[in-house]
PDB file of C-alpha atoms in Angstrom:
ATOM      1  CA  MET A1427      20.843   0.183   5.834  1.00  0.00           C
ATOM      2  CA  ALA A1428      24.410  -0.448   6.960  1.00  0.00           C
ATOM      3  CA  ILE A1429      25.652   0.205   3.418  1.00  0.00           C
ATOM      4  CA  GLN A1430      23.438   3.284   3.238  1.00  0.00           C
ATOM      5  CA  GLN A1431      25.184   4.663   6.316  1.00  0.00           C
ATOM      6  CA  PHE A1432      28.509   4.651   4.468  1.00  0.00           C
ATOM      7  CA  GLY A1433      27.006   6.198   1.337  1.00  0.00           C
ATOM      8  CA  GLU A1434      24.826   8.890   2.875  1.00  0.00           C
ATOM      9  CA  GLY A1435      26.255   9.241   6.363  1.00  0.00           C
ATOM     10  CA  ALA A1436      22.803   8.566   7.833  1.00  0.00           C
ATOM     11  CA  LEU A1437      22.079   5.972  10.502  1.00  0.00           C
ATOM     12  CA  GLU A1438      18.488   4.748  10.443  1.00  0.00           C
ATOM     13  CA  HIS A1439      16.743   3.106  13.378  1.00  0.00           C
ATOM     14  CA  ARG A1440      13.213   1.853  13.985  1.00  0.00           C
ATOM     15  CA  SER A1441      12.520   4.851  16.227  1.00  0.00           C
ATOM     16  CA  ASN A1442      13.442   7.442  13.590  1.00  0.00           C
ATOM     17  CA  ARG A1443      12.965   5.621  10.274  1.00  0.00           C
ATOM     18  CA  SER A1444      12.628   8.060   7.432  1.00  0.00           C
ATOM     19  CA  PHE A1445      13.706   8.240   3.821  1.00  0.00           C
ATOM     20  CA  ARG A1446      15.894  11.078   2.657  1.00  0.00           C
ATOM     21  CA  TYR A1447      13.198  12.604   0.434  1.00  0.00           C
ATOM     22  CA  GLY A1448       9.582  11.971  -0.513  1.00  0.00           C
ATOM     23  CA  GLY A1449       6.952  10.818   1.949  1.00  0.00           C
ATOM     24  CA  VAL A1450       3.560  12.385   2.592  1.00  0.00           C
ATOM     25  CA  ILE A1451       3.223  15.444   0.375  1.00  0.00           C
ATOM     26  CA  ALA A1452       0.502  18.097   0.276  1.00  0.00           C
ATOM     27  CA  CYS A1453      -1.073  18.868  -3.094  1.00  0.00           C
ATOM     28  CA  ALA A1454      -3.558  21.606  -3.922  1.00  0.00           C
ATOM     29  CA  ASP A1455      -6.547  19.437  -2.970  1.00  0.00           C
ATOM     30  CA  GLY A1456      -5.238  16.650  -0.744  1.00  0.00           C
ATOM     31  CA  PHE A1457      -2.261  14.462   0.050  1.00  0.00           C
ATOM     32  CA  VAL A1458      -0.201  11.844  -1.756  1.00  0.00           C
ATOM     33  CA  GLU A1459       2.782   9.718  -0.785  1.00  0.00           C
ATOM     34  CA  ILE A1460       5.777   9.466  -3.082  1.00  0.00           C
ATOM     35  CA  LEU A1461       8.715   7.164  -2.491  1.00  0.00           C
ATOM     36  CA  THR A1462      11.427   6.713  -5.134  1.00  0.00           C
ATOM     37  CA  LEU A1463      13.928   4.040  -4.121  1.00  0.00           C
ATOM     38  CA  GLU A1464      15.256   3.018  -7.529  1.00  0.00           C
ATOM     39  CA  ASN A1465      17.075   5.116 -10.132  1.00  0.00           C
ATOM     40  CA  GLN A1466      14.374   4.548 -12.743  1.00  0.00           C
ATOM     41  CA  GLN A1467      11.778   5.747 -10.238  1.00  0.00           C
ATOM     42  CA  TRP A1468      13.744   8.935  -9.643  1.00  0.00           C
ATOM     43  CA  ALA A1469      13.987   9.481 -13.395  1.00  0.00           C
ATOM     44  CA  ALA A1470      10.226   9.006 -13.662  1.00  0.00           C
ATOM     45  CA  LEU A1471       9.665  11.540 -10.866  1.00  0.00           C
ATOM     46  CA  VAL A1472      11.828  14.091 -12.696  1.00  0.00           C
ATOM     47  CA  GLU A1473       9.729  13.541 -15.822  1.00  0.00           C
ATOM     48  CA  LEU A1474       6.539  13.897 -13.775  1.00  0.00           C
ATOM     49  CA  MET A1475       7.773  17.272 -12.496  1.00  0.00           C
ATOM     50  CA  GLY A1476       8.487  18.414 -16.062  1.00  0.00           C
ATOM     51  CA  HIS A1477      12.292  18.081 -15.954  1.00  0.00           C
ATOM     52  CA  PRO A1478      13.003  21.153 -13.795  1.00  0.00           C
ATOM     53  CA  GLY A1479      16.485  22.560 -14.158  1.00  0.00           C
ATOM     54  CA  TRP A1480      17.484  21.887 -10.558  1.00  0.00           C
ATOM     55  CA  ALA A1481      16.866  18.120 -11.032  1.00  0.00           C
ATOM     56  CA  ASP A1482      19.600  17.970 -13.687  1.00  0.00           C
ATOM     57  CA  ALA A1483      22.340  18.930 -11.227  1.00  0.00           C
ATOM     58  CA  PRO A1484      25.331  16.515 -11.333  1.00  0.00           C
ATOM     59  CA  ASP A1485      24.971  15.843  -7.599  1.00  0.00           C
ATOM     60  CA  LEU A1486      21.548  14.283  -8.193  1.00  0.00           C
ATOM     61  CA  VAL A1487      22.657  11.666 -10.710  1.00  0.00           C
ATOM     62  CA  ASP A1488      23.851   9.190  -8.078  1.00  0.00           C
ATOM     63  CA  ALA A1489      21.426   7.755  -5.517  1.00  0.00           C
ATOM     64  CA  SER A1490      23.756   8.208  -2.548  1.00  0.00           C
ATOM     65  CA  SER A1491      24.447  11.861  -3.364  1.00  0.00           C
ATOM     66  CA  ARG A1492      20.702  12.443  -3.791  1.00  0.00           C
ATOM     67  CA  GLY A1493      20.224  11.162  -0.270  1.00  0.00           C
ATOM     68  CA  LYS A1494      22.629  13.721   1.092  1.00  0.00           C
ATOM     69  CA  LEU A1495      20.622  16.479  -0.612  1.00  0.00           C
ATOM     70  CA  GLY A1496      17.277  15.133   0.580  1.00  0.00           C
ATOM     71  CA  ALA A1497      16.240  18.302   2.400  1.00  0.00           C
ATOM     72  CA  GLU A1498      16.633  20.412  -0.746  1.00  0.00           C
ATOM     73  CA  ILE A1499      14.842  17.808  -2.889  1.00  0.00           C
ATOM     74  CA  ASN A1500      11.979  17.738  -0.395  1.00  0.00           C
ATOM     75  CA  ARG A1501      11.651  21.515  -0.496  1.00  0.00           C
ATOM     76  CA  ARG A1502      11.542  21.588  -4.290  1.00  0.00           C
ATOM     77  CA  LEU A1503       9.216  18.584  -4.516  1.00  0.00           C
ATOM     78  CA  ARG A1504       6.725  20.116  -2.109  1.00  0.00           C
ATOM     79  CA  GLU A1505       6.777  23.460  -3.877  1.00  0.00           C
ATOM     80  CA  TRP A1506       5.898  21.670  -7.109  1.00  0.00           C
ATOM     81  CA  ALA A1507       3.186  19.473  -5.548  1.00  0.00           C
ATOM     82  CA  ARG A1508       1.343  22.378  -3.906  1.00  0.00           C
ATOM     83  CA  THR A1509       0.269  23.628  -7.335  1.00  0.00           C
ATOM     84  CA  ARG A1510      -0.969  20.233  -8.595  1.00  0.00           C
ATOM     85  CA  ASN A1511      -4.147  18.231  -8.039  1.00  0.00           C
ATOM     86  CA  VAL A1512      -3.974  14.806  -6.423  1.00  0.00           C
ATOM     87  CA  ALA A1513      -5.759  13.015  -9.274  1.00  0.00           C
ATOM     88  CA  ASP A1514      -3.347  14.380 -11.881  1.00  0.00           C
ATOM     89  CA  VAL A1515      -0.232  13.542  -9.845  1.00  0.00           C
ATOM     90  CA  VAL A1516      -1.408   9.983  -9.127  1.00  0.00           C
ATOM     91  CA  GLU A1517      -2.705   9.179 -12.616  1.00  0.00           C
ATOM     92  CA  ARG A1518       0.314  10.483 -14.525  1.00  0.00           C
ATOM     93  CA  GLY A1519       2.812   9.421 -11.866  1.00  0.00           C
ATOM     94  CA  GLN A1520       1.675   5.797 -11.860  1.00  0.00           C
ATOM     95  CA  ARG A1521       1.649   5.754 -15.658  1.00  0.00           C
ATOM     96  CA  LEU A1522       5.292   6.932 -15.669  1.00  0.00           C
ATOM     97  CA  GLY A1523       6.352   4.434 -12.995  1.00  0.00           C
ATOM     98  CA  VAL A1524       6.508   6.707  -9.944  1.00  0.00           C
ATOM     99  CA  PRO A1525       5.505   4.921  -6.699  1.00  0.00           C
ATOM    100  CA  VAL A1526       2.736   7.353  -5.759  1.00  0.00           C
ATOM    101  CA  ALA A1527      -0.698   6.915  -4.216  1.00  0.00           C
ATOM    102  CA  LYS A1528      -3.458   9.098  -2.853  1.00  0.00           C
ATOM    103  CA  TYR A1529      -4.339   9.429   0.804  1.00  0.00           C
ATOM    104  CA  VAL A1530      -8.082   8.896   0.763  1.00  0.00           C
ATOM    105  CA  LEU A1531     -10.639  10.257   3.208  1.00  0.00           C
ATOM    106  CA  PRO A1532     -12.789   7.862   5.287  1.00  0.00           C
ATOM    107  CA  ARG A1533     -15.881   8.616   3.195  1.00  0.00           C
ATOM    108  CA  GLU A1534     -13.914   7.849   0.030  1.00  0.00           C
ATOM    109  CA  ILE A1535     -12.908   4.460   1.416  1.00  0.00           C
ATOM    110  CA  LEU A1536     -16.554   3.625   2.149  1.00  0.00           C
ATOM    111  CA  GLN A1537     -17.516   4.408  -1.446  1.00  0.00           C
ATOM    112  CA  GLY A1538     -14.386   3.002  -3.113  1.00  0.00           C
ATOM    113  CA  ALA A1539     -14.966   0.694  -6.073  1.00  0.00           C
ATOM    114  CA  GLN A1540     -12.596  -1.966  -4.754  1.00  0.00           C
ATOM    115  CA  GLU A1541     -14.008  -1.851  -1.231  1.00  0.00           C
ATOM    116  CA  ARG A1542     -17.578  -2.159  -2.521  1.00  0.00           C
ATOM    117  CA  ALA A1543     -16.691  -5.036  -4.851  1.00  0.00           C
ATOM    118  CA  ARG A1544     -14.976  -6.923  -2.018  1.00  0.00           C
ATOM    119  CA  LYS A1545     -17.884  -6.151   0.350  1.00  0.00           C
ATOM    120  CA  LEU A1546     -15.520  -4.943   3.075  1.00  0.00           C
ATOM    121  CA  PHE A1547     -18.277  -2.904   4.749  1.00  0.00           C
ATOM    122  CA  ALA A1548     -21.788  -3.864   5.785  1.00  0.00           C
ATOM    123  CA  THR A1549     -24.712  -1.662   6.817  1.00  0.00           C
ATOM    124  CA  VAL A1550     -25.872  -2.488  10.338  1.00  0.00           C
ATOM    125  CA  VAL A1551     -28.091  -0.666  12.811  1.00  0.00           C
ATOM    126  CA  VAL A1552     -26.142   0.748  15.743  1.00  0.00           C
ATOM    127  CA  PRO A1553     -28.102   1.705  18.892  1.00  0.00           C
ATOM    128  CA  HIS A1554     -28.517   5.477  19.333  1.00  0.00           C
ATOM    129  CA  LEU A1555     -26.941   6.029  15.900  1.00  0.00           C
ATOM    130  CA  GLY A1556     -28.971   4.206  13.271  1.00  0.00           C
ATOM    131  CA  PRO A1557     -27.676   2.570  10.081  1.00  0.00           C
ATOM    132  CA  ALA A1558     -23.903   2.736   9.770  1.00  0.00           C
ATOM    133  CA  GLU A1559     -21.244   1.240   7.532  1.00  0.00           C
ATOM    134  CA  ILE A1560     -19.194  -1.188   9.639  1.00  0.00           C
ATOM    135  CA  PHE A1561     -15.950  -2.870   8.593  1.00  0.00           C
ATOM    136  CA  VAL A1562     -16.547  -6.601   8.277  1.00  0.00           C
ATOM    137  CA  ALA A1563     -13.116  -8.254   8.088  1.00  0.00           C
ATOM    138  CA  PRO A1564      -9.881  -7.818   6.128  1.00  0.00           C
ATOM    139  CA  PHE A1565     -10.024 -11.422   4.919  1.00  0.00           C
ATOM    140  CA  ARG A1566     -12.403 -14.159   3.825  1.00  0.00           C
ATOM    141  CA  PHE A1567     -12.186 -17.926   3.577  1.00  0.00           C
ATOM    142  CA  GLY A1568     -14.741 -18.420   0.824  1.00  0.00           C
ATOM    143  CA  THR A1569     -16.443 -16.617  -2.022  1.00  0.00           C
ATOM    144  CA  GLU A1570     -18.599 -14.504   0.315  1.00  0.00           C
ATOM    145  CA  PRO A1571     -17.537 -12.255   3.215  1.00  0.00           C
ATOM    146  CA  PHE A1572     -18.588 -12.719   6.806  1.00  0.00           C
ATOM    147  CA  VAL A1573     -22.062 -11.465   7.702  1.00  0.00           C
ATOM    148  CA  LEU A1574     -22.474  -8.871  10.455  1.00  0.00           C
ATOM    149  CA  ARG A1575     -25.704  -9.319  12.396  1.00  0.00           C
ATOM    150  CA  SER A1576     -25.260  -6.308  14.666  1.00  0.00           C
ATOM    151  CA  GLY A1577     -22.989  -3.408  15.381  1.00  0.00           C
ATOM    152  CA  PRO A1578     -20.590  -3.000  18.294  1.00  0.00           C
ATOM    153  CA  PRO A1579     -22.037  -3.843  21.714  1.00  0.00           C
ATOM    154  CA  ALA A1580     -22.816  -1.210  24.312  1.00  0.00           C
ATOM    155  CA  LEU A1581     -19.838  -1.792  26.569  1.00  0.00           C
ATOM    156  CA  GLU A1582     -21.516  -0.368  29.652  1.00  0.00           C
ATOM    157  CA  SER A1583     -24.313  -2.938  29.512  1.00  0.00           C
ATOM    158  CA  GLU A1584     -23.135  -5.921  27.471  1.00  0.00           C
ATOM    159  CA  PRO A1585     -20.206  -8.274  28.110  1.00  0.00           C
ATOM    160  CA  LEU A1586     -17.380  -8.306  25.613  1.00  0.00           C
ATOM    161  CA  ALA A1587     -18.213 -11.930  24.833  1.00  0.00           C
ATOM    162  CA  THR A1588     -21.165 -10.703  22.768  1.00  0.00           C
ATOM    163  CA  ILE A1589     -18.753  -9.365  20.154  1.00  0.00           C
ATOM    164  CA  ALA A1590     -18.135 -12.879  18.860  1.00  0.00           C
ATOM    165  CA  LYS A1591     -21.871 -13.468  18.547  1.00  0.00           C
ATOM    166  CA  SER A1592     -22.326 -10.460  16.252  1.00  0.00           C
ATOM    167  CA  MET A1593     -20.665 -12.185  13.316  1.00  0.00           C
ATOM    168  CA  SER A1594     -21.788 -15.287  11.467  1.00  0.00           C
ATOM    169  CA  TYR A1595     -19.409 -17.364   9.394  1.00  0.00           C
ATOM    170  CA  PRO A1596     -20.230 -18.828   5.964  1.00  0.00           C
ATOM    171  CA  ALA A1597     -20.192 -22.584   5.727  1.00  0.00           C
ATOM    172  CA  PRO A1598     -16.663 -23.588   4.698  1.00  0.00           C
ATOM    173  CA  LYS A1599     -16.181 -25.224   1.325  1.00  0.00           C
ATOM    174  CA  ARG A1600     -14.267 -28.461   1.510  1.00  0.00           C
ATOM    175  CA  PRO A1601     -11.252 -28.134  -0.803  1.00  0.00           C
ATOM    176  CA  ASP A1602     -10.445 -30.746  -3.374  1.00  0.00           C
ATOM    177  CA  PRO A1603      -7.932 -33.260  -2.022  1.00  0.00           C
ATOM    178  CA  PRO A1604      -4.394 -32.481  -3.180  1.00  0.00           C
ATOM    179  CA  THR A1605      -2.842 -34.841  -5.666  1.00  0.00           C
ATOM    180  CA  ASN A1606       0.582 -34.433  -4.137  1.00  0.00           C
ATOM    181  CA  LEU A1607       0.939 -33.824  -0.413  1.00  0.00           C
ATOM    182  CA  ASP A1608       4.532 -32.579  -0.474  1.00  0.00           C
ATOM    183  CA  ARG A1609       3.610 -29.119  -1.856  1.00  0.00           C
ATOM    184  CA  PRO A1610       0.148 -27.860  -0.831  1.00  0.00           C
ATOM    185  CA  LEU A1611       0.077 -25.077  -3.480  1.00  0.00           C
ATOM    186  CA  ARG A1612       1.174 -27.242  -6.397  1.00  0.00           C
ATOM    187  CA  GLY A1613      -0.907 -26.367  -9.451  1.00  0.00           C
ATOM    188  CA  ILE A1614      -1.483 -22.757  -8.377  1.00  0.00           C
ATOM    189  CA  ARG A1615      -0.080 -20.104 -10.715  1.00  0.00           C
ATOM    190  CA  ILE A1616       0.782 -16.601  -9.476  1.00  0.00           C
ATOM    191  CA  VAL A1617       1.635 -13.485 -11.475  1.00  0.00           C
ATOM    192  CA  ASP A1618       3.911 -11.228  -9.406  1.00  0.00           C
ATOM    193  CA  PHE A1619       3.814  -7.507 -10.273  1.00  0.00           C
ATOM    194  CA  THR A1620       5.641  -6.435  -7.095  1.00  0.00           C
ATOM    195  CA  ILE A1621       9.152  -5.001  -7.064  1.00  0.00           C
ATOM    196  CA  HIS A1622      10.230  -4.384  -3.475  1.00  0.00           C
ATOM    197  CA  ALA A1623      10.439  -6.149  -0.112  1.00  0.00           C
ATOM    198  CA  ALA A1624       7.090  -7.555   1.032  1.00  0.00           C
ATOM    199  CA  GLY A1625       5.716  -8.530  -2.397  1.00  0.00           C
ATOM    200  CA  PRO A1626       8.676 -10.566  -3.715  1.00  0.00           C
ATOM    201  CA  PHE A1627       9.204 -12.190  -0.317  1.00  0.00           C
ATOM    202  CA  ALA A1628       5.544 -13.218  -0.212  1.00  0.00           C
ATOM    203  CA  THR A1629       5.605 -14.830  -3.646  1.00  0.00           C
ATOM    204  CA  HIS A1630       8.927 -16.482  -2.799  1.00  0.00           C
ATOM    205  CA  MET A1631       7.302 -18.200   0.175  1.00  0.00           C
ATOM    206  CA  LEU A1632       4.348 -19.255  -1.974  1.00  0.00           C
ATOM    207  CA  THR A1633       6.700 -20.858  -4.487  1.00  0.00           C
ATOM    208  CA  GLN A1634       8.327 -22.763  -1.645  1.00  0.00           C
ATOM    209  CA  LEU A1635       4.862 -24.183  -0.979  1.00  0.00           C
ATOM    210  CA  GLY A1636       4.598 -25.395  -4.563  1.00  0.00           C
ATOM    211  CA  ALA A1637       3.060 -22.488  -6.474  1.00  0.00           C
ATOM    212  CA  GLU A1638       4.361 -21.446  -9.887  1.00  0.00           C
ATOM    213  CA  CYS A1639       5.341 -17.770  -9.905  1.00  0.00           C
ATOM    214  CA  ILE A1640       5.528 -15.723 -13.085  1.00  0.00           C
ATOM    215  CA  LYS A1641       7.645 -12.663 -12.312  1.00  0.00           C
ATOM    216  CA  THR A1642       6.956  -9.529 -14.342  1.00  0.00           C
ATOM    217  CA  LEU A1643       9.372  -6.671 -14.939  1.00  0.00           C
ATOM    218  CA  VAL A1644       7.867  -3.226 -14.376  1.00  0.00           C
TER     219      VAL A1644
END
């Protein structure tokens, strides 16, 4: 960010963090988020938009100069997106290499294929409401998720301690003893498809614990 300040003249801070262009963008039937940090991602975005003439301007070739013209890029990008459907932008954008994803509605999350396969939600009976889909947990320690036995307690009549009693935990599976205690993840192989910040750092830490990481180029 310090180098970016010299290139773009912009000083970013936690209280006002924003990228020069992209972000949450309205389409004809919903919202997507687009964030192009790398030159190849910008090139893919230009292809996604159909190579408009304005995107070929010399000032947009360099990443730092693009940052200075972020307001104009945002205006053009949003004009283009308003005439497109979310599904088309996401499907073609991801195929071209544009970091783009759909903002889904709550009901779409409940019926999502990944969420259903991971059993992130369970149907429980909530007093005065009836059956409802309740989030179970964002993690699991075995092959099966936690089991919800009831919904949220009625706070006006039940102590908060009853929250812990509403969830039962699967019996833990005892792991096989490691053959080498110096690296607990030795023998684990990871394929890393990530390209920026959190993903590479996460796999780096896993390799420090003994895992073998196969890095892919996307």
